[in-house]
mmCIF file of C-alpha atoms and ligand atoms in Angstrom:
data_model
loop_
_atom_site.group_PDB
_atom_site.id
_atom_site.type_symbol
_atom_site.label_atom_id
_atom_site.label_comp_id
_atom_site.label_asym_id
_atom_site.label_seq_id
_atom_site.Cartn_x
_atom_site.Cartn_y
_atom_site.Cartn_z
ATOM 1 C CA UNK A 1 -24.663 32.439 25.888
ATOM 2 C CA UNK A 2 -25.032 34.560 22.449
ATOM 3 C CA UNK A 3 -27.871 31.605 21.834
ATOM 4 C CA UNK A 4 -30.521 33.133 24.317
ATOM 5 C CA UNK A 5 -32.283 35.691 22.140
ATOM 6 C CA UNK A 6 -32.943 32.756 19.775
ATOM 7 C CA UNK A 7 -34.239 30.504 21.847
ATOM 8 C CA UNK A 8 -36.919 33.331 22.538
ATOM 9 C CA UNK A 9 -37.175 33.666 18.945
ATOM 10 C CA UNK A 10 -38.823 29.837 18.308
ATOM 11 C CA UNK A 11 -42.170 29.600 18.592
ATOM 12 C CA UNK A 12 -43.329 28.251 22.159
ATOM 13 C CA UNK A 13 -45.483 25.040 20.429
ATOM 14 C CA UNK A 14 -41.707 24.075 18.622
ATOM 15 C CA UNK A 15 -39.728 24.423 21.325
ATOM 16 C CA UNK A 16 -42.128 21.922 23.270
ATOM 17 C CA UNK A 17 -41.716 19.769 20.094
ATOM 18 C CA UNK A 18 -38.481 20.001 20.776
ATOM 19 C CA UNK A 19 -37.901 19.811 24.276
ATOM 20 C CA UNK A 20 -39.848 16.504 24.280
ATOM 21 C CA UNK A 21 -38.105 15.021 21.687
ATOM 22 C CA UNK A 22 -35.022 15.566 23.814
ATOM 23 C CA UNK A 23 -36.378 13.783 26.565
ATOM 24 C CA UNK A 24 -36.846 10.992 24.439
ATOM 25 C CA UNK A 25 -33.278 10.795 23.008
ATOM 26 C CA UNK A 26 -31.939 11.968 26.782
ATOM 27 C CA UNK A 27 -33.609 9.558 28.907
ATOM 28 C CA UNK A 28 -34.510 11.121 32.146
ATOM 29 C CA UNK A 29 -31.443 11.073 34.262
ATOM 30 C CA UNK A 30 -30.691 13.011 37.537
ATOM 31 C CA UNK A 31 -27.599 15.526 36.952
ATOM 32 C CA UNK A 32 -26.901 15.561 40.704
ATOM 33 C CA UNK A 33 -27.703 11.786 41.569
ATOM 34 C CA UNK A 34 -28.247 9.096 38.658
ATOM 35 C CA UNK A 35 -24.990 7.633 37.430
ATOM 36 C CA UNK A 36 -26.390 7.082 34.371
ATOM 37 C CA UNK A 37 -25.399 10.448 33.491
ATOM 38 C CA UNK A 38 -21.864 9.441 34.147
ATOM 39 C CA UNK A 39 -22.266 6.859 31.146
ATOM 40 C CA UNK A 40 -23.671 9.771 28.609
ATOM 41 C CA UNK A 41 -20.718 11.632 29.566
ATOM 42 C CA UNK A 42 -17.973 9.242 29.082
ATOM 43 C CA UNK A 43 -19.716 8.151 25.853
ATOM 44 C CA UNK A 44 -19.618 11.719 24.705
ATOM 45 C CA UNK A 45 -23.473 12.657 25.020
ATOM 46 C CA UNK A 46 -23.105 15.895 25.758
ATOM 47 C CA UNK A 47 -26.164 18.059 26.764
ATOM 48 C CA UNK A 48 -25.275 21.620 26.547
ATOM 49 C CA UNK A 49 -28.025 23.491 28.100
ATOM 50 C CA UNK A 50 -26.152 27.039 28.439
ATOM 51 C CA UNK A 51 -25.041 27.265 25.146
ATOM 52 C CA UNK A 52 -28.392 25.158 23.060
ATOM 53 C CA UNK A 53 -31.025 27.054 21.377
ATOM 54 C CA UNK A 54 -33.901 25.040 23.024
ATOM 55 C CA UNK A 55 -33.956 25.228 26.822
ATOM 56 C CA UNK A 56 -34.701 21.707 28.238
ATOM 57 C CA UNK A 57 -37.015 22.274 31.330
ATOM 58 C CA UNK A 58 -35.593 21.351 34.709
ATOM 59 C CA UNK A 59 -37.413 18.475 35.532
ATOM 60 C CA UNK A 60 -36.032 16.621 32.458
ATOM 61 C CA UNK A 61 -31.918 17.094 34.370
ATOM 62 C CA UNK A 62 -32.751 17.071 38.109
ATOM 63 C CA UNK A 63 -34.993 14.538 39.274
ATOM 64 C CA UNK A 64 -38.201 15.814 41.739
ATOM 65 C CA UNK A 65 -36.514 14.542 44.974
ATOM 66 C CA UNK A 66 -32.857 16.515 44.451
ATOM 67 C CA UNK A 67 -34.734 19.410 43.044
ATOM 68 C CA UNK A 68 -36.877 19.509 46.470
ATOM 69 C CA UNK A 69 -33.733 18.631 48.623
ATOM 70 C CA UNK A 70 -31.746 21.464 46.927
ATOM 71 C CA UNK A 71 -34.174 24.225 48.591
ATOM 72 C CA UNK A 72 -35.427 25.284 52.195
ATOM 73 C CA UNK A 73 -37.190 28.518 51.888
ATOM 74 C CA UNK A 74 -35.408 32.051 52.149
ATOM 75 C CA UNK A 75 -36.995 32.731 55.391
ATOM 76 C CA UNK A 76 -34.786 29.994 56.891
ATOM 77 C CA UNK A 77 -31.300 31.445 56.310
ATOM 78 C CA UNK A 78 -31.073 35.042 58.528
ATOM 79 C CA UNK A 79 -30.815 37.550 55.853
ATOM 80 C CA UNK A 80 -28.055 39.305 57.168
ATOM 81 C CA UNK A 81 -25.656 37.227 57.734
ATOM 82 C CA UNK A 82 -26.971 33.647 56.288
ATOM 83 C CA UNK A 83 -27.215 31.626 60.262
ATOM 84 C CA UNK A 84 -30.414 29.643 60.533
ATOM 85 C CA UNK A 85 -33.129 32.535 61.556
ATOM 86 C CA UNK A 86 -35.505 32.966 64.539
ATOM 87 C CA UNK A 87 -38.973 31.471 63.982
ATOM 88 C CA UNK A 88 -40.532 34.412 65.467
ATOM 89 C CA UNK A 89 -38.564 36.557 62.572
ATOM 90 C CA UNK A 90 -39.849 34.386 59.581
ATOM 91 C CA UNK A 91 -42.451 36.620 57.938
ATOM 92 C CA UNK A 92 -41.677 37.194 54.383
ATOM 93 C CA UNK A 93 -37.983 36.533 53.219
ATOM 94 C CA UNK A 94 -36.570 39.383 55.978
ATOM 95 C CA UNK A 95 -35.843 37.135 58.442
ATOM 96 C CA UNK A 96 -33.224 37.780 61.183
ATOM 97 C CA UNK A 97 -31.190 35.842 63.281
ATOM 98 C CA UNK A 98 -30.901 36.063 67.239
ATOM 99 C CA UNK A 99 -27.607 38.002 66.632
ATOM 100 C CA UNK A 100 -28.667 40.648 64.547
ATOM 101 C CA UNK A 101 -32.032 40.658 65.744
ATOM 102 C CA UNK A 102 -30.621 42.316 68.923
ATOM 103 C CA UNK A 103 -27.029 43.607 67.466
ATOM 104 C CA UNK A 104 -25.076 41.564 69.524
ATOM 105 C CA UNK A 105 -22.600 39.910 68.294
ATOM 106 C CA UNK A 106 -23.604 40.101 64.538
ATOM 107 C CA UNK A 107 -21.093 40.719 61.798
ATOM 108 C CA UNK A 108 -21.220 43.825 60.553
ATOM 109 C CA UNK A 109 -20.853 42.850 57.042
ATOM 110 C CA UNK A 110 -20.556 44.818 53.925
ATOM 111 C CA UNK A 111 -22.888 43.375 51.568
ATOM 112 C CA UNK A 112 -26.493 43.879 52.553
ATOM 113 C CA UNK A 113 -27.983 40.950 52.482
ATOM 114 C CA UNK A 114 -26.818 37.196 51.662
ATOM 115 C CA UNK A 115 -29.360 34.409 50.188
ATOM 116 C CA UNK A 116 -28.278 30.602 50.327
ATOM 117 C CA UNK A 117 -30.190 27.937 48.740
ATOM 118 C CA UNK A 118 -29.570 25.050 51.655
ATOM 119 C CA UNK A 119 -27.413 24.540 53.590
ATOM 120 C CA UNK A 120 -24.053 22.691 53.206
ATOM 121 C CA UNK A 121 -25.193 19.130 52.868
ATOM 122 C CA UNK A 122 -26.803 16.460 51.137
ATOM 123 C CA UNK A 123 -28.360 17.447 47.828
ATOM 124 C CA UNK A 124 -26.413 20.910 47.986
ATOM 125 C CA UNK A 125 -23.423 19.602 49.099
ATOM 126 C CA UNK A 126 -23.086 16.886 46.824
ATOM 127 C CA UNK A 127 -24.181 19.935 44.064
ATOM 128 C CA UNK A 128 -21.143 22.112 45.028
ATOM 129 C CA UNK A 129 -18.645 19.460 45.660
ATOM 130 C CA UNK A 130 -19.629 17.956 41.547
ATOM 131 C CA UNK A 131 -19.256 21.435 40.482
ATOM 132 C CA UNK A 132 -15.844 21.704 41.197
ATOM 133 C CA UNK A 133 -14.868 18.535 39.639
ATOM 134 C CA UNK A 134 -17.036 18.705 36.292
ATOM 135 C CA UNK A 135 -15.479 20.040 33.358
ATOM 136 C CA UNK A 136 -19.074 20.652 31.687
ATOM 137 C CA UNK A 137 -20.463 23.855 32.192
ATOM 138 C CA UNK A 138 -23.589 22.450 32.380
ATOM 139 C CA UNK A 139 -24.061 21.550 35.784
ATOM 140 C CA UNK A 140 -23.597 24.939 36.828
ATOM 141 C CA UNK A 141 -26.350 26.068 34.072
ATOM 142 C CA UNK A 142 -28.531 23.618 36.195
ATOM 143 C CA UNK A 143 -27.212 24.668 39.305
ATOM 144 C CA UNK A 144 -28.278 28.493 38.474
ATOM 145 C CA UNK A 145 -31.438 27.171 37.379
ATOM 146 C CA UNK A 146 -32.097 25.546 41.033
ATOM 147 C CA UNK A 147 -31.135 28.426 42.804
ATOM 148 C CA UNK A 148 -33.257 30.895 40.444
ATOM 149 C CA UNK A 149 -35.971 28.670 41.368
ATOM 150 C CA UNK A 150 -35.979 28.788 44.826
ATOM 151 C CA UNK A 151 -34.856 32.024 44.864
ATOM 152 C CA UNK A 152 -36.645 34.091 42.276
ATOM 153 C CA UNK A 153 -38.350 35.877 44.794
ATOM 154 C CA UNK A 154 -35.987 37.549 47.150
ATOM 155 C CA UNK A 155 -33.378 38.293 43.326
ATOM 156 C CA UNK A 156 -36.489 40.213 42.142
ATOM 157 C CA UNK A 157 -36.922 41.878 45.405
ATOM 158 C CA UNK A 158 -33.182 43.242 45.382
ATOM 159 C CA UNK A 159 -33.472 44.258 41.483
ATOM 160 C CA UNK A 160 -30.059 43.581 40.539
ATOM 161 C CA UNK A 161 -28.446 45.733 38.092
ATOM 162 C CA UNK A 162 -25.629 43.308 37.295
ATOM 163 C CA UNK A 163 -24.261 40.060 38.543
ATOM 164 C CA UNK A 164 -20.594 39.589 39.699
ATOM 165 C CA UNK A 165 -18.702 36.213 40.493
ATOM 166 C CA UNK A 166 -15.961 35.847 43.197
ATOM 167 C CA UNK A 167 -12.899 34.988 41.138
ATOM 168 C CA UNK A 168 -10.930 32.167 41.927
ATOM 169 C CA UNK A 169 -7.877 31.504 43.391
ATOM 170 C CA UNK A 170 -5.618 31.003 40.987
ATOM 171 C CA UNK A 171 -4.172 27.562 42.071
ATOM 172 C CA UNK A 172 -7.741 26.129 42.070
ATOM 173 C CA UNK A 173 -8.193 27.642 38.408
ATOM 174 C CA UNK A 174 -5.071 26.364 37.498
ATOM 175 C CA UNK A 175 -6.470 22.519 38.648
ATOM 176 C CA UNK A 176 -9.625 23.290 37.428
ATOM 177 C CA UNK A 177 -10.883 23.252 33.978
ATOM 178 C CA UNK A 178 -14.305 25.086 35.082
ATOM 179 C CA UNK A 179 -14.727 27.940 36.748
ATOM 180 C CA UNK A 180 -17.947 27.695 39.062
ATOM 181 C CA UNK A 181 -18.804 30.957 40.172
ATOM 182 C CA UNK A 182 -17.633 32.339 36.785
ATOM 183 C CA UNK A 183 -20.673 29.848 34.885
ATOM 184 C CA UNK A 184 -23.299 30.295 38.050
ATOM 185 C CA UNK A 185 -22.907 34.019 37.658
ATOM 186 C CA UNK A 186 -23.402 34.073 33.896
ATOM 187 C CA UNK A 187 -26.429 31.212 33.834
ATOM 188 C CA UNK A 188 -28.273 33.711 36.620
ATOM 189 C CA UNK A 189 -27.648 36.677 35.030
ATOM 190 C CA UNK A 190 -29.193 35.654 31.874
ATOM 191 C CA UNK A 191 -32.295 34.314 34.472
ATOM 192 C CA UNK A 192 -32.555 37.692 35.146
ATOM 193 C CA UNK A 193 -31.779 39.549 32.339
ATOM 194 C CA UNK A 194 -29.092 41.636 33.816
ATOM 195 C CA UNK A 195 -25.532 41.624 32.791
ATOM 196 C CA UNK A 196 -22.869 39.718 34.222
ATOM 197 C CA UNK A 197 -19.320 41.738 34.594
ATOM 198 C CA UNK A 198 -17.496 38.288 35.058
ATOM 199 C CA UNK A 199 -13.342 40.587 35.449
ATOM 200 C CA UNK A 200 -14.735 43.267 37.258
ATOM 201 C CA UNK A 201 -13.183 41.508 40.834
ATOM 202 C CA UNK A 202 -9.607 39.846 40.064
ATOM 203 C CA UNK A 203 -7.322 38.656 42.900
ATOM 204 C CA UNK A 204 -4.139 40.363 43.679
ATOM 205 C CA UNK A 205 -2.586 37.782 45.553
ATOM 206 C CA UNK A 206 -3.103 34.168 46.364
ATOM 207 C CA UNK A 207 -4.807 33.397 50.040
ATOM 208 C CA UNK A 208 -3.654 30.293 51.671
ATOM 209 C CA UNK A 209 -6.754 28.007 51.817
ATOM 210 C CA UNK A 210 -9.568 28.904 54.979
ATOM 211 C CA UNK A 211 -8.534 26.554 57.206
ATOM 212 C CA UNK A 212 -9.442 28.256 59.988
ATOM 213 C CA UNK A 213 -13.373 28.622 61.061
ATOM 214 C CA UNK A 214 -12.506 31.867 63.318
ATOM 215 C CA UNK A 215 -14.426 34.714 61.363
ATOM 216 C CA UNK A 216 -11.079 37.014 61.953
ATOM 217 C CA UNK A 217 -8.505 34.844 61.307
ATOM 218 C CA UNK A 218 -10.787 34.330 58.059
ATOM 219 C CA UNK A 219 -11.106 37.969 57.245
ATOM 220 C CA UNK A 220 -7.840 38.863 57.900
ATOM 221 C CA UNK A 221 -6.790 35.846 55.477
ATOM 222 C CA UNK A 222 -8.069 37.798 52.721
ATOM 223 C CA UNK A 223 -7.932 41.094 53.344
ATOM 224 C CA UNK A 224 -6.201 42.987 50.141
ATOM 225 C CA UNK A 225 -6.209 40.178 48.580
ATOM 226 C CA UNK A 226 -8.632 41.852 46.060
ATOM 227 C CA UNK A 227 -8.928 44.492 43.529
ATOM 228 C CA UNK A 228 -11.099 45.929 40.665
ATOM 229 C CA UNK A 229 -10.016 45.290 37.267
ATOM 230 C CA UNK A 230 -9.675 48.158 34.803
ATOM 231 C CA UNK A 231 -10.346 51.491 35.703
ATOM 232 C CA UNK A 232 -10.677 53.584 32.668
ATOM 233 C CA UNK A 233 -13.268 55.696 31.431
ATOM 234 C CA UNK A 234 -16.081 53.759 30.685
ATOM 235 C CA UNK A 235 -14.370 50.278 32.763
ATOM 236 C CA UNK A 236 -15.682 48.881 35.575
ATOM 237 C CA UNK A 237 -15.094 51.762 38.467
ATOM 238 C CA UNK A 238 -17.115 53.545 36.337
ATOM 239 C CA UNK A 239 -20.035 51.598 35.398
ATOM 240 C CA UNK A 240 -19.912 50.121 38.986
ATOM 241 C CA UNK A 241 -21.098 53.252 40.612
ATOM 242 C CA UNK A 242 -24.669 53.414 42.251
ATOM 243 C CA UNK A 243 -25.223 49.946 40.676
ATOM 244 C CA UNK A 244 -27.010 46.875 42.786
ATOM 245 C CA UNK A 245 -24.593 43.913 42.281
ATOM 246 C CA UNK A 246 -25.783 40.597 42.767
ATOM 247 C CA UNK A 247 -22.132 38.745 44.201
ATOM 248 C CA UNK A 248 -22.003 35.098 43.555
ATOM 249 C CA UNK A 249 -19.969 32.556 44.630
ATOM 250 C CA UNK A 250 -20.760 28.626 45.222
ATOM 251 C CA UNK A 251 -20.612 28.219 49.364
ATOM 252 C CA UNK A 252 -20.479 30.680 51.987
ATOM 253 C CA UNK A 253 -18.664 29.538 55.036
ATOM 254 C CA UNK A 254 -18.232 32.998 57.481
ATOM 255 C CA UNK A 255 -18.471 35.329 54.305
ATOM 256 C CA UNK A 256 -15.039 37.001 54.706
ATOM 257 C CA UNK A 257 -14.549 36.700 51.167
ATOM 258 C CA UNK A 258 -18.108 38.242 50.113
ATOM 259 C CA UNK A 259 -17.208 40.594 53.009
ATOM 260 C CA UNK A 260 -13.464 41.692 51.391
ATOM 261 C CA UNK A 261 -15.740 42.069 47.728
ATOM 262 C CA UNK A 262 -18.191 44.098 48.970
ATOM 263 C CA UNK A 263 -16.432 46.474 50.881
ATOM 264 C CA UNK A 264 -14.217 47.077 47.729
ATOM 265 C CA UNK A 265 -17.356 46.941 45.351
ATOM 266 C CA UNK A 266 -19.032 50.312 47.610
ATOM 267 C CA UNK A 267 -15.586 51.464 48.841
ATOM 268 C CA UNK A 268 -14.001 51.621 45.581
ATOM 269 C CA UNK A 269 -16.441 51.093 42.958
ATOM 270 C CA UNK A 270 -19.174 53.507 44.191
ATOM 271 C CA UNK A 271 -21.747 50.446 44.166
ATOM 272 C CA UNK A 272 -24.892 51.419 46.022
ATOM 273 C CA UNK A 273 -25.895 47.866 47.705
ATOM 274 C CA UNK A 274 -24.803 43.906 47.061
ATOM 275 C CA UNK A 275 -26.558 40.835 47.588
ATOM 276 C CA UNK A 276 -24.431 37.694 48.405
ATOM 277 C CA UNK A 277 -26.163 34.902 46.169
ATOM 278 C CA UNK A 278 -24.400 31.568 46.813
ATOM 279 C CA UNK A 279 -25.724 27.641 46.358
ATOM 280 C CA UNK A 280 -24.558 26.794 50.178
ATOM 281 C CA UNK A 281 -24.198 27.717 53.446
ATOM 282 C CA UNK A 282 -21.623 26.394 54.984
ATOM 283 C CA UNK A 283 -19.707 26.484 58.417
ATOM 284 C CA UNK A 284 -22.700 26.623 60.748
ATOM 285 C CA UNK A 285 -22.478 24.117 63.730
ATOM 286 C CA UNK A 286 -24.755 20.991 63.894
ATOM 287 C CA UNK A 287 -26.580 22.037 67.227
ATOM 288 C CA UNK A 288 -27.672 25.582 64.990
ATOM 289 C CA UNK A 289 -28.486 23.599 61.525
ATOM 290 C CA UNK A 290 -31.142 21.462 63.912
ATOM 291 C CA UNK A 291 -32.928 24.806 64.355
ATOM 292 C CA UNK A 292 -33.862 24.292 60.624
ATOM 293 C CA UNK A 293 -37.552 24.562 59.943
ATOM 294 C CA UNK A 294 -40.179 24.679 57.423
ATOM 295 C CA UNK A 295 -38.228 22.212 55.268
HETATM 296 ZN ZN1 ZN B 301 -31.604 13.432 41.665
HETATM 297 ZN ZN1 ZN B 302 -27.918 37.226 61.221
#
């Protein structure tokens, strides 16, 4: 992480030097597909991309097709509340779905807007599920990557003043050896050259897993079962207030969790508006993903 202001230190005509000799000792292999990569892993090639000096480009770690099937634009996902939007709604990236187009039975969330990369499946699916598994941090530096790309747009439009991850449940930390939203949060805050307050969110008690797809059964699963860390003069209630957080986690499935967050992040913290940034959106039925368009 501490790397990044060297890396903009080198000279753009060495890092290509570089970044090319890399490709030659790394032939291309997919991150999210080619089982090759499995190989340089278990052999001990290790490609740390976070924490190098010299940024290898995307296309040398995803390959064209995952890196196209990892995206639909904005304008697909209701910005609201992250259900496919209405056609007629699709100008720009403020697109709406039919229930909060006409307020009837839309969530009233907390955060103010939400921005998913795909949906949960495929390319983004397989994405998510290999980030909980891998123990290289990598993946998620990729991962952040991919969604910057596709998403550079709406970020810049909500001018995030820092970037917050969900935490994570304690059990799954405990079986895990990486932390998802913890790396995605850090890799896209140094995209956009904002800080990221990784303990500003901690969990006060353990939530049994989401089982259930009911939206209250979901929120009421987590309700309290948040807090903000610190406190003191100068912690995070402090520096929270009239900020623009950028809240990431790696799927959205009814957003009771970036719900719970949000309400505590402007309740509590003082923070002036949050954007829910997440790889995949999840939980929406098969009829409603058909409605899909425009990739
Ligand atoms: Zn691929
Ligand atoms: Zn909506």
């Amino acid at each position: 992480m501490g790397t990044e202001t060297e890396t903009n230190e080198r000279s753009p005509a060495f890092r290509r030097v570089v970044e090319t000799a890399f490709e030659l000792v790394y032939p291309r292999s997919c991150w999210i597909c080619d089982e090759r990569i499995v190989r340089a892993e278990s052999s001990g090639g290790r490609v740390v991309v976070g924490a190098s000096v010299f940024r290898v480009p995307l296309s040398a770690l995803v390959c064209d097709e995952c890196r196209r099937a990892a995206s639909v634009p904005a304008r697909t996902f209701c910005r609201r509340c992250g259900r496919v939007a209405l056609r007629e709604t699709a100008r720009g990236d403020d697109a709406l779905c039919r229930f909060c187009l006409r307020k009837t039975g839309a969530l009233k969330f907390a955060f103010d807007e939400v921005r998913p990369m795909h949906f949960y499946r495929g390319t983004t699916r397989a994405l998510v599920l290999q980030l909980k598994r891998t123990t290289d941090p990598t993946l998620a530096e990729i991962a952040a990557r991919l969604y910057f790309e596709s998403r550079r747009r709406v970020l810049k439009a909500f001018r995030p003043d820092a970037v917050v991850p969900v935490p994570m449940n304690w059990r799954r930390r405990f079986l895990r050896s990486v932390n998802s939203p913890d790396f995605l949060a850090s890799a896209l805050a140094r995209e956009l050259g904002v800080p990221c307050w990784a303990k500003t969110i901690r969990r006060v008690r353990a939530t049994p897993p989401q089982s259930s797809v009911d939206w209250a059964a979901r929120r009421d699963n987590v309700a309290g079962a948040f807090a903000l860390s610190g406190g003191k003069k100068d912690g995070p209630l402090e520096r929270l207030k009239g900020k623009r957080i950028l809240l990431v986690d790696d799927a959205f499935t009814s957003g009771a969790t970036a719900n719970e967050i949000a309400a505590l992040l402007k309740e509590s913290g003082g923070v002036e508006a949050v954007c829910v940034a997440t790889l995949a959106r999840a939980g929406l039925g098969k009829g409603r993903r058909l409605q899909c368009f425009g990739g």
